[in-house]
Tab-separated table of C-alpha atoms in Angstrom:
chain	number	residue	atom	x	y	z
A	1	MET	CA	-6.798	-8.547	-11.791
A	2	ILE	CA	-3.511	-7.385	-10.335
A	3	ILE	CA	-0.901	-6.493	-12.915
A	4	LEU	CA	1.843	-5.191	-10.677
A	5	LYS	CA	4.445	-6.943	-8.573
A	6	LYS	CA	7.013	-5.546	-6.210
A	7	GLY	CA	10.380	-5.272	-7.883
A	8	ASN	CA	13.430	-7.036	-6.520
A	9	PHE	CA	16.163	-4.501	-5.890
A	10	ILE	CA	19.436	-6.394	-5.406
A	11	LYS	CA	22.718	-4.505	-5.381
A	12	LYS	CA	25.959	-5.358	-3.635
A	13	LEU	CA	27.705	-2.813	-1.450
A	14	GLY	CA	31.079	-4.322	-0.653
A	15	ALA	CA	31.166	-7.017	2.000
A	16	ALA	CA	28.857	-5.417	4.514
A	17	LEU	CA	25.623	-4.102	3.022
A	18	LEU	CA	23.079	-5.471	0.586
A	19	ILE	CA	19.970	-3.880	-0.860
A	20	THR	CA	17.078	-6.201	-1.468
A	21	THR	CA	14.177	-5.569	-1.852
A	22	MET	CA	-8.886	-20.991	14.945
A	23	ALA	CA	-8.761	-18.524	17.085
A	24	LEU	CA	-12.369	-17.493	17.822
A	25	SER	CA	-11.084	-14.332	19.432
A	26	LEU	CA	-8.013	-12.157	19.183
A	27	ASN	CA	-7.413	-12.956	22.844
A	28	PHE	CA	-6.110	-16.335	21.731
A	29	THR	CA	-2.354	-16.723	21.948
A	30	ILE	CA	-0.235	-17.587	18.918
A	31	ALA	CA	0.218	-21.086	20.391
A	32	ASP	CA	-3.570	-21.463	20.726
A	33	ALA	CA	-4.045	-20.430	17.103
A	34	GLN	CA	-1.344	-22.803	15.872
A	35	SER	CA	-2.932	-25.748	17.682
A	36	PHE	CA	-6.370	-24.687	16.470
A	37	SER	CA	-5.304	-24.361	12.816
A	38	GLU	CA	-3.545	-27.735	12.869
A	39	THR	CA	-6.473	-29.705	14.286
A	40	LEU	CA	-9.585	-28.097	12.775
A	41	SER	CA	-10.575	-29.315	9.309
A	42	TYR	CA	-12.990	-26.435	8.678
A	43	TYR	CA	-12.964	-22.828	9.855
A	44	SER	CA	-14.568	-19.562	8.798
A	45	SER	CA	-14.247	-16.069	10.211
A	46	PRO	CA	-17.396	-13.894	10.179
A	47	GLN	CA	-18.697	-13.077	6.691
A	48	LEU	CA	-19.362	-9.385	6.141
A	49	LYS	CA	-21.034	-7.223	3.505
A	50	ASN	CA	-20.687	-8.367	-0.114
A	51	LYS	CA	-18.878	-5.868	-2.312
A	52	TYR	CA	-18.542	-6.133	-6.090
A	53	GLN	CA	-15.793	-4.368	-8.059
A	54	PHE	CA	-17.687	-4.332	-11.426
A	55	ILE	CA	-14.509	-3.988	-13.545
A	56	ASN	CA	-11.055	-5.597	-13.704
A	57	GLY	CA	-8.310	-3.784	-11.832
A	58	PRO	CA	-9.373	-2.819	-8.287
A	59	CYS	CA	-9.330	-6.323	-6.745
A	60	TRP	CA	-6.179	-5.445	-4.767
A	61	ALA	CA	-7.974	-2.622	-2.933
A	62	PHE	CA	-11.094	-4.704	-2.269
A	63	ALA	CA	-9.017	-7.610	-0.929
A	64	ASN	CA	-6.983	-5.432	1.424
A	65	ILE	CA	-10.033	-3.615	2.767
A	66	ALA	CA	-11.857	-6.945	3.215
A	67	THR	CA	-8.950	-8.377	5.225
A	68	LEU	CA	-8.873	-5.287	7.429
A	69	GLU	CA	-12.661	-5.328	7.949
A	70	THR	CA	-12.536	-8.970	9.039
A	71	PHE	CA	-9.677	-8.255	11.449
A	72	LEU	CA	-11.521	-5.290	12.965
A	73	SER	CA	-14.753	-7.276	13.184
A	74	LYS	CA	-12.976	-10.144	14.943
A	75	LYS	CA	-11.478	-7.639	17.351
A	76	GLY	CA	-14.912	-6.099	17.949
A	77	ILE	CA	-14.108	-2.570	16.807
A	78	LEU	CA	-15.479	-2.455	13.237
A	79	LYS	CA	-18.109	0.279	13.306
A	80	GLU	CA	-19.201	0.210	9.664
A	81	SER	CA	-18.105	-0.631	6.125
A	82	LEU	CA	-14.787	0.827	4.944
A	83	SER	CA	-14.006	2.599	1.668
A	84	GLU	CA	-12.177	0.927	-1.213
A	85	LYS	CA	-12.357	4.117	-3.263
A	86	HIS	CA	-10.256	6.102	-0.786
A	87	LEU	CA	-7.442	3.543	-1.129
A	88	LEU	CA	-7.818	3.405	-4.922
A	89	SER	CA	-7.685	7.207	-5.100
A	90	TYR	CA	-4.586	7.307	-2.918
A	91	ALA	CA	-2.904	5.198	-5.627
A	92	ASN	CA	-4.171	7.456	-8.417
A	93	GLN	CA	-2.488	10.798	-7.816
A	94	SER	CA	-2.376	13.361	-10.592
A	95	GLN	CA	0.827	13.391	-12.628
A	96	ASN	CA	1.802	16.739	-11.088
A	97	ASN	CA	1.756	15.371	-7.543
A	98	PRO	CA	4.049	12.950	-5.736
A	99	GLY	CA	2.669	9.457	-5.259
A	100	PHE	CA	1.462	6.514	-7.311
A	101	HIS	CA	-0.194	7.084	-10.671
A	102	TYR	CA	-2.329	3.982	-11.202
A	103	THR	CA	-5.820	4.271	-12.641
A	104	ILE	CA	-8.570	2.040	-11.292
A	105	THR	CA	-8.108	-0.492	-14.123
A	106	HIS	CA	-4.317	-0.592	-13.890
A	107	GLY	CA	-4.113	-2.677	-10.720
A	108	GLY	CA	-2.066	-2.304	-7.565
A	109	ASN	CA	-0.392	-4.314	-4.823
A	110	GLY	CA	0.156	-4.794	-1.106
A	111	MET	CA	3.058	-2.348	-1.053
A	112	ILE	CA	0.640	0.473	-1.845
A	113	ALA	CA	-2.105	-0.714	0.510
A	114	ASN	CA	0.177	-1.343	3.466
A	115	GLY	CA	1.951	1.966	2.911
A	116	TYR	CA	-1.441	3.696	2.984
A	117	PHE	CA	-2.486	1.883	6.161
A	118	SER	CA	0.781	2.290	8.078
A	119	ALA	CA	1.122	5.971	7.168
A	120	GLY	CA	-2.163	6.767	8.909
A	121	LEU	CA	-3.820	7.873	5.660
A	122	GLY	CA	-6.685	5.408	5.883
A	123	PRO	CA	-9.008	3.613	6.032
A	124	VAL	CA	-12.102	5.823	6.044
A	125	PHE	CA	-15.765	4.849	6.121
A	126	GLU	CA	-17.496	3.892	2.885
A	127	LYS	CA	-20.194	6.518	3.415
A	128	GLU	CA	-17.466	9.206	3.364
A	129	CYS	CA	-15.993	8.033	0.075
A	130	SER	CA	-18.288	5.717	-1.864
A	131	TYR	CA	-17.131	3.481	-4.703
A	132	ASP	CA	-17.275	5.048	-8.162
A	133	ILE	CA	-15.666	3.324	-11.151
A	134	CYS	CA	-15.824	6.544	-13.185
A	135	ASN	CA	-13.932	8.726	-10.714
A	136	SER	CA	-11.026	7.365	-8.714
A	137	GLN	CA	-8.416	10.127	-8.912
A	138	PHE	CA	-7.232	11.641	-5.656
A	139	ASP	CA	-8.282	15.210	-4.835
A	140	SER	CA	-8.028	17.648	-1.945
A	141	LYS	CA	-11.485	16.738	-0.633
A	142	LEU	CA	-10.366	13.146	-0.084
A	143	ALA	CA	-7.216	14.355	1.675
A	144	ALA	CA	-9.426	16.086	4.229
A	145	VAL	CA	-11.150	12.825	5.220
A	146	LYS	CA	-9.302	11.508	8.265
A	147	SER	CA	-8.401	7.885	8.892
A	148	LYS	CA	-10.753	6.052	11.236
A	149	TYR	CA	-8.275	3.357	12.311
A	150	TRP	CA	-4.567	3.288	13.034
A	151	ILE	CA	-2.984	0.194	11.465
A	152	LYS	CA	0.045	-0.617	13.609
A	153	GLY	CA	1.089	-4.036	12.294
A	154	VAL	CA	1.187	-5.938	8.990
A	155	LYS	CA	2.781	-9.385	8.733
A	156	ASN	CA	4.126	-11.072	5.597
A	157	ILE	CA	3.119	-14.658	6.319
A	158	GLY	CA	4.562	-16.750	3.501
A	159	ILE	CA	2.756	-18.909	0.977
A	160	ASP	CA	2.536	-22.313	2.688
A	161	SER	CA	-0.883	-23.465	3.893
A	162	HIS	CA	0.223	-23.917	7.516
A	163	SER	CA	1.351	-20.276	7.829
A	164	ILE	CA	-1.796	-18.971	6.142
A	165	LYS	CA	-4.089	-21.072	8.354
A	166	LYS	CA	-2.261	-19.889	11.456
A	167	ALA	CA	-2.643	-16.257	10.364
A	168	ILE	CA	-6.364	-16.659	9.647
A	169	ALA	CA	-6.900	-18.401	12.992
A	170	THR	CA	-5.061	-15.641	14.831
A	171	TYR	CA	-6.086	-12.495	12.967
A	172	GLY	CA	-9.261	-13.428	11.072
A	173	ALA	CA	-8.133	-13.046	7.466
A	174	ALA	CA	-5.172	-12.906	5.103
A	175	THR	CA	-4.778	-11.142	1.774
A	176	ILE	CA	-3.673	-13.613	-0.891
A	177	ILE	CA	-2.222	-12.700	-4.270
A	178	TYR	CA	-2.155	-15.562	-6.753
A	179	HIS	CA	-1.168	-16.240	-10.337
A	180	VAL	CA	-3.943	-16.395	-12.934
A	181	LYS	CA	-1.985	-16.473	-16.173
A	182	GLU	CA	1.051	-14.790	-17.690
A	183	ASN	CA	1.463	-11.270	-16.239
A	184	LEU	CA	-1.960	-11.431	-14.600
A	185	TYR	CA	-2.531	-11.789	-10.866
A	186	HIS	CA	-5.584	-11.610	-8.637
A	187	ALA	CA	-6.061	-10.613	-5.002
A	188	VAL	CA	-8.612	-12.041	-2.567
A	189	SER	CA	-9.134	-12.126	1.184
A	190	ALA	CA	-8.939	-15.604	2.754
A	191	ILE	CA	-11.191	-15.927	5.805
A	192	GLY	CA	-11.104	-19.691	6.408
A	193	TRP	CA	-10.410	-23.144	5.014
A	194	ASP	CA	-12.056	-26.484	4.275
A	195	ASN	CA	-9.822	-29.538	4.269
A	196	SER	CA	-12.633	-31.726	2.901
A	197	THR	CA	-12.529	-29.784	-0.371
A	198	GLN	CA	-8.840	-28.838	-0.069
A	199	SER	CA	-9.669	-25.172	-0.492
A	200	TRP	CA	-9.516	-21.749	1.089
A	201	LEU	CA	-12.698	-19.870	1.950
A	202	ILE	CA	-12.225	-16.495	0.318
A	203	LYS	CA	-13.914	-13.177	-0.280
A	204	ASP	CA	-13.508	-12.403	-3.983
A	205	SER	CA	-14.800	-9.017	-5.133
A	206	ALA	CA	-14.823	-10.201	-8.765
A	207	LYS	CA	-17.658	-12.636	-7.964
A	208	TYR	CA	-21.335	-11.655	-8.027
A	209	PRO	CA	-23.796	-11.732	-6.327
A	210	ASN	CA	-22.125	-13.659	-3.463
A	211	ASN	CA	-18.392	-13.033	-3.404
A	212	TYR	CA	-17.700	-15.611	-0.690
A	213	THR	CA	-16.359	-18.635	-2.538
A	214	SER	CA	-13.440	-21.101	-2.524
A	215	LEU	CA	-9.881	-21.242	-3.862
A	216	PRO	CA	-8.025	-24.582	-4.181
A	217	TYR	CA	-4.986	-25.184	-1.976
A	218	SER	CA	-3.155	-26.061	-5.207
A	219	THR	CA	-3.415	-22.458	-6.472
A	220	GLN	CA	-0.056	-20.807	-7.159
A	221	ILE	CA	0.049	-18.238	-4.352
A	222	LEU	CA	2.673	-15.537	-4.833
A	223	GLU	CA	2.254	-13.503	-1.668
A	224	SER	CA	0.137	-13.368	1.488
A	225	TYR	CA	-0.021	-11.048	4.470
A	226	CYS	CA	-2.351	-10.049	7.290
A	227	ILE	CA	-3.132	-7.222	9.682
A	228	THR	CA	-1.776	-7.919	13.172
A	229	ASP	CA	-2.521	-4.753	15.131
A	230	ALA	CA	-4.979	-1.867	14.761
A	231	GLU	CA	-7.065	0.464	16.887
A	232	SER	CA	-9.434	3.388	16.475
A	233	PHE	CA	-7.337	6.330	15.350
A	234	PRO	CA	-6.212	8.361	18.394
A	235	SER	CA	-6.826	12.084	18.292
A	236	ASN	CA	-3.677	12.968	20.225
A	237	ILE	CA	-0.910	11.384	18.132
A	238	LYS	CA	1.332	12.706	15.380
A	239	ILE	CA	3.198	10.458	12.942
A	240	TYR	CA	6.609	11.607	11.701
A	241	GLN	CA	7.688	9.605	8.650
A	242	HIS	CA	9.647	9.574	5.396
A	243	ASP	CA	7.914	6.522	3.836
A	244	ASN	CA	4.260	7.538	3.537
A	245	PHE	CA	3.867	5.891	0.093
A	246	GLY	CA	5.156	2.480	1.221
A	247	VAL	CA	8.282	0.357	1.233
A	248	THR	CA	9.797	-0.173	-2.219
A	249	GLY	CA	12.980	-1.992	-1.171
A	250	ALA	CA	15.098	-3.051	1.772
A	251	CYS	CA	18.633	-2.460	2.962
A	252	LYS	CA	20.334	-5.525	4.459
A	253	ALA	CA	23.620	-6.267	6.155
A	254	ASN	CA	25.437	-9.522	6.842
A	255	SER	CA	25.270	-9.413	10.633
A	256	LYS	CA	24.644	-5.899	11.982
A	257	LEU	CA	22.895	-2.840	10.564
A	258	THR	CA	22.547	0.610	12.121
A	259	VAL	CA	20.367	3.202	10.391
A	260	ALA	CA	18.705	6.478	11.364
A	261	ASN	CA	15.880	8.784	10.373
A	262	VAL	CA	16.089	12.457	11.323
A	263	PHE	CA	12.871	14.317	12.106
A	264	ASP	CA	12.197	17.973	12.867
A	265	PHE	CA	9.905	17.648	15.877
A	266	SER	CA	7.337	20.326	16.674
A	267	GLY	CA	8.048	20.256	20.405
A	268	ASN	CA	5.963	19.944	23.551
A	269	GLU	CA	5.278	16.274	22.757
A	270	THR	CA	6.248	12.850	24.065
A	271	LEU	CA	7.915	10.244	21.891
A	272	ASP	CA	5.639	7.291	22.604
A	273	GLN	CA	5.987	4.613	19.893
A	274	VAL	CA	8.059	3.759	16.828
A	275	THR	CA	6.789	1.897	13.757
A	276	ILE	CA	9.315	0.002	11.634
A	277	CYS	CA	9.149	-2.184	8.539
A	278	SER	CA	11.755	-4.939	8.571
A	279	PRO	CA	11.994	-8.340	6.831
A	280	SER	CA	14.170	-9.754	9.622
A	281	SER	CA	11.987	-11.759	12.004
A	282	ASN	CA	13.685	-12.612	15.315
A	283	SER	CA	16.596	-10.226	14.761
A	284	LYS	CA	17.784	-8.371	17.830
A	285	ILE	CA	16.594	-4.765	17.744
A	286	ASN	CA	17.567	-1.671	19.711
A	287	VAL	CA	16.020	1.757	19.212
A	288	PHE	CA	17.750	4.951	20.327
A	289	LEU	CA	17.122	8.699	20.368
A	290	ALA	CA	20.155	10.804	19.486
A	291	PRO	CA	20.931	14.486	18.967
A	292	VAL	CA	21.706	15.846	15.506
A	293	SER	CA	24.834	17.863	14.861
A	294	ASN	CA	24.788	21.338	13.341
A	295	ASN	CA	25.615	19.789	9.964
A	296	GLY	CA	22.380	17.782	10.113
A	297	ILE	CA	24.054	14.410	10.730
A	298	PRO	CA	23.146	12.243	13.764
A	299	THR	CA	25.896	12.012	16.325
A	300	SER	CA	27.819	8.750	16.214
A	301	TYR	CA	28.983	9.100	19.840
A	302	ARG	CA	27.075	6.335	21.594
A	303	ALA	CA	27.356	8.035	24.966
A	304	TYR	CA	24.747	10.509	23.646
A	305	TRP	CA	22.334	7.808	22.453
A	306	LYS	CA	19.352	7.256	24.744
A	307	ASN	CA	17.996	3.712	24.629
A	308	LEU	CA	14.253	3.651	23.962
A	309	TYR	CA	13.625	-0.029	23.304
A	310	SER	CA	15.433	-3.388	23.280
A	311	GLY	CA	13.952	-6.665	22.061
A	312	THR	CA	13.480	-8.754	18.921
A	313	VAL	CA	11.754	-8.127	15.592
A	314	PRO	CA	8.314	-9.795	15.992
A	315	HIS	CA	7.704	-10.623	12.334
A	316	ASN	CA	8.500	-9.788	8.716
A	317	GLY	CA	6.585	-6.592	7.922
A	318	TYR	CA	5.381	-3.507	9.766
A	319	PHE	CA	5.302	-3.520	13.568
A	320	THR	CA	4.895	-0.842	16.213
A	321	LEU	CA	7.041	-0.759	19.342
A	322	ASN	CA	5.608	0.721	22.512
A	323	LEU	CA	8.705	2.450	23.856
A	324	LYS	CA	9.829	1.373	27.293
A	325	ASN	CA	11.584	4.694	27.826
A	326	LYS	CA	9.402	7.577	26.653
A	327	VAL	CA	10.988	10.980	26.087
A	328	HIS	CA	9.564	14.505	26.203
A	329	LEU	CA	10.748	16.379	23.105
A	330	ASP	CA	11.423	20.063	22.661
A	331	LYS	CA	11.209	21.722	19.264
A	332	ASN	CA	14.361	20.438	17.589
A	333	LYS	CA	15.814	17.871	15.227
A	334	TYR	CA	16.431	14.418	16.665
A	335	ALA	CA	17.486	11.110	15.163
A	336	ILE	CA	15.653	7.834	15.689
A	337	ILE	CA	18.394	5.210	15.416
A	338	VAL	CA	17.521	1.569	14.772
A	339	GLN	CA	20.157	-1.105	15.293
A	340	LEU	CA	19.448	-4.628	14.023
A	341	GLU	CA	21.625	-7.693	14.659
A	342	LYS	CA	21.434	-11.222	13.315
A	343	THR	CA	20.652	-13.987	15.800
A	344	ASN	CA	20.853	-17.773	15.572
A	345	ASN	CA	17.219	-18.023	14.416
A	346	SER	CA	16.956	-14.912	12.219
A	347	CYS	CA	17.911	-13.978	8.685
A	348	SER	CA	20.260	-11.117	7.870
A	349	PRO	CA	19.190	-7.836	9.493
A	350	GLY	CA	17.368	-5.454	7.185
A	351	ILE	CA	15.043	-2.473	7.071
A	352	GLY	CA	12.641	-1.144	4.466
A	353	TYR	CA	13.034	2.104	2.581
A	354	GLN	CA	11.043	4.222	0.142
A	355	ALA	CA	12.694	5.057	-3.150
A	356	THR	CA	11.618	5.712	-6.722
A	357	CYS	CA	10.038	2.706	-8.443
A	358	GLU	CA	7.734	2.031	-11.383
A	359	GLY	CA	4.617	4.174	-11.151
A	360	LEU	CA	5.807	6.136	-8.110
A	361	THR	CA	6.910	9.772	-8.260
A	362	LEU	CA	8.714	11.167	-5.229
A	363	PRO	CA	9.436	14.765	-4.289
A	364	SER	CA	12.898	16.048	-5.157
A	365	TYR	CA	15.576	14.573	-2.930
A	366	HIS	CA	16.551	16.572	0.136
A	367	PRO	CA	19.552	15.414	2.177
A	368	GLY	CA	19.486	15.055	5.929
A	369	LYS	CA	16.627	12.555	6.324
A	370	SER	CA	18.068	9.020	6.414
A	371	PHE	CA	21.514	7.721	7.301
A	372	ILE	CA	23.539	4.514	7.574
A	373	LEU	CA	26.311	4.039	10.119
A	374	CYS	CA	29.424	3.156	8.133
A	375	GLY	CA	32.411	2.537	10.376
A	376	GLN	CA	32.396	5.256	13.011
A	377	SER	CA	30.190	7.840	11.306
A	378	PHE	CA	26.770	8.247	9.684
A	379	SER	CA	26.524	8.792	5.925
A	380	GLU	CA	23.601	9.747	3.692
A	381	ALA	CA	21.707	6.532	2.931
A	382	LYS	CA	20.870	7.520	-0.655
A	383	ASN	CA	24.557	7.840	-1.515
A	384	ILE	CA	25.584	4.610	0.200
A	385	LEU	CA	22.773	2.676	-1.471
A	386	ASN	CA	23.406	4.385	-4.814
A	387	LEU	CA	19.737	5.208	-5.379
A	388	GLU	CA	18.440	7.742	-7.882
A	389	ASN	CA	15.993	9.152	-5.357
A	390	MET	CA	15.106	8.135	-1.817
A	391	SER	CA	12.612	9.481	0.695
A	392	GLY	CA	13.917	7.585	3.684
A	393	PHE	CA	13.876	4.464	5.808
A	394	SER	CA	10.686	2.917	7.134
A	395	ILE	CA	11.108	4.273	10.656
A	396	LYS	CA	8.133	6.269	11.934
A	397	ALA	CA	8.155	8.270	15.151
A	398	ILE	CA	4.793	8.534	16.919
A	399	THR	CA	4.387	11.281	19.474
A	400	LYS	CA	1.610	12.221	21.860
A	401	LYS	CA	0.658	15.677	23.022
């Protein structure tokens, strides 16, 4: 059972800013998948190895790994079974270390799993970190096991059956979190549907011996999401980030939002891609590289901003932009500036951030990481958002050597 939900962080900041928290192949287009999901009464993605969780609590990790395995299998790049324990251990840091402190029976959620995936921390193969209900705490040996896949996109897909079918048809599977009873939730991986029985085809790790079963359409679904982009982990990339534990809230504006993350780059590398988590599908997005002043604040003079990417936010969730203008970086501090604007078919522009929340301990706050453009100058995001502690915005810079 899942016993955690993401909190809703809603605070008003004057008039401007708000904090809030198929397809038989992946070569099909979104239009193909939509037509397919609307016309087919029965569909099932490939069924993979049965895995049983044995105890209540770790269903969230099993469901997220199952969804990823199905996606990778559909894409043709799944080499072998992936480890649930590595994800569970990532969420069970010792009290002396930064991170989440959830035992295997305590539960978890998509915020933790998608933070783990997008940060490049996992997944790893099951043979490298096998499931053990008696020992799930993170240790240095697990930290040394390198991720086998780079998860570049996660989409929040809504709770209506049409959106879930379309996601399954396009990407193979969707993680579904649903209500069981008061304060108890369960997570499964949906891999198909059957209109004749009005039910989802799911992989449920709480079932034994065959965990492929059904879930009625009438079930009260609270959240669903899917993997949209992944590849074997490249050996020549480096991920710069301030949100490696996941997104705990979001900063929103009425019509336009400009934020920045500052990174101390190692040098002799090329800025190749940027990963962002935003809830604002179809918003206009521009990404810039800017110098940082001696006081550690990004320059607000737009003449010094180099445009790296212009387009629209593809979906609500994590997405990775392949920069149209790649830049060779020397050893220095630079700012990655993200500018989001509302369009006629988008919601208010917003971007995710990582801050202290229930069960999550962060390192002591250090200024100079994340900023919001207020008027004509950048200001520390933590102070503007009035947060107790903040690691930074969900803007990751990916470089190649």
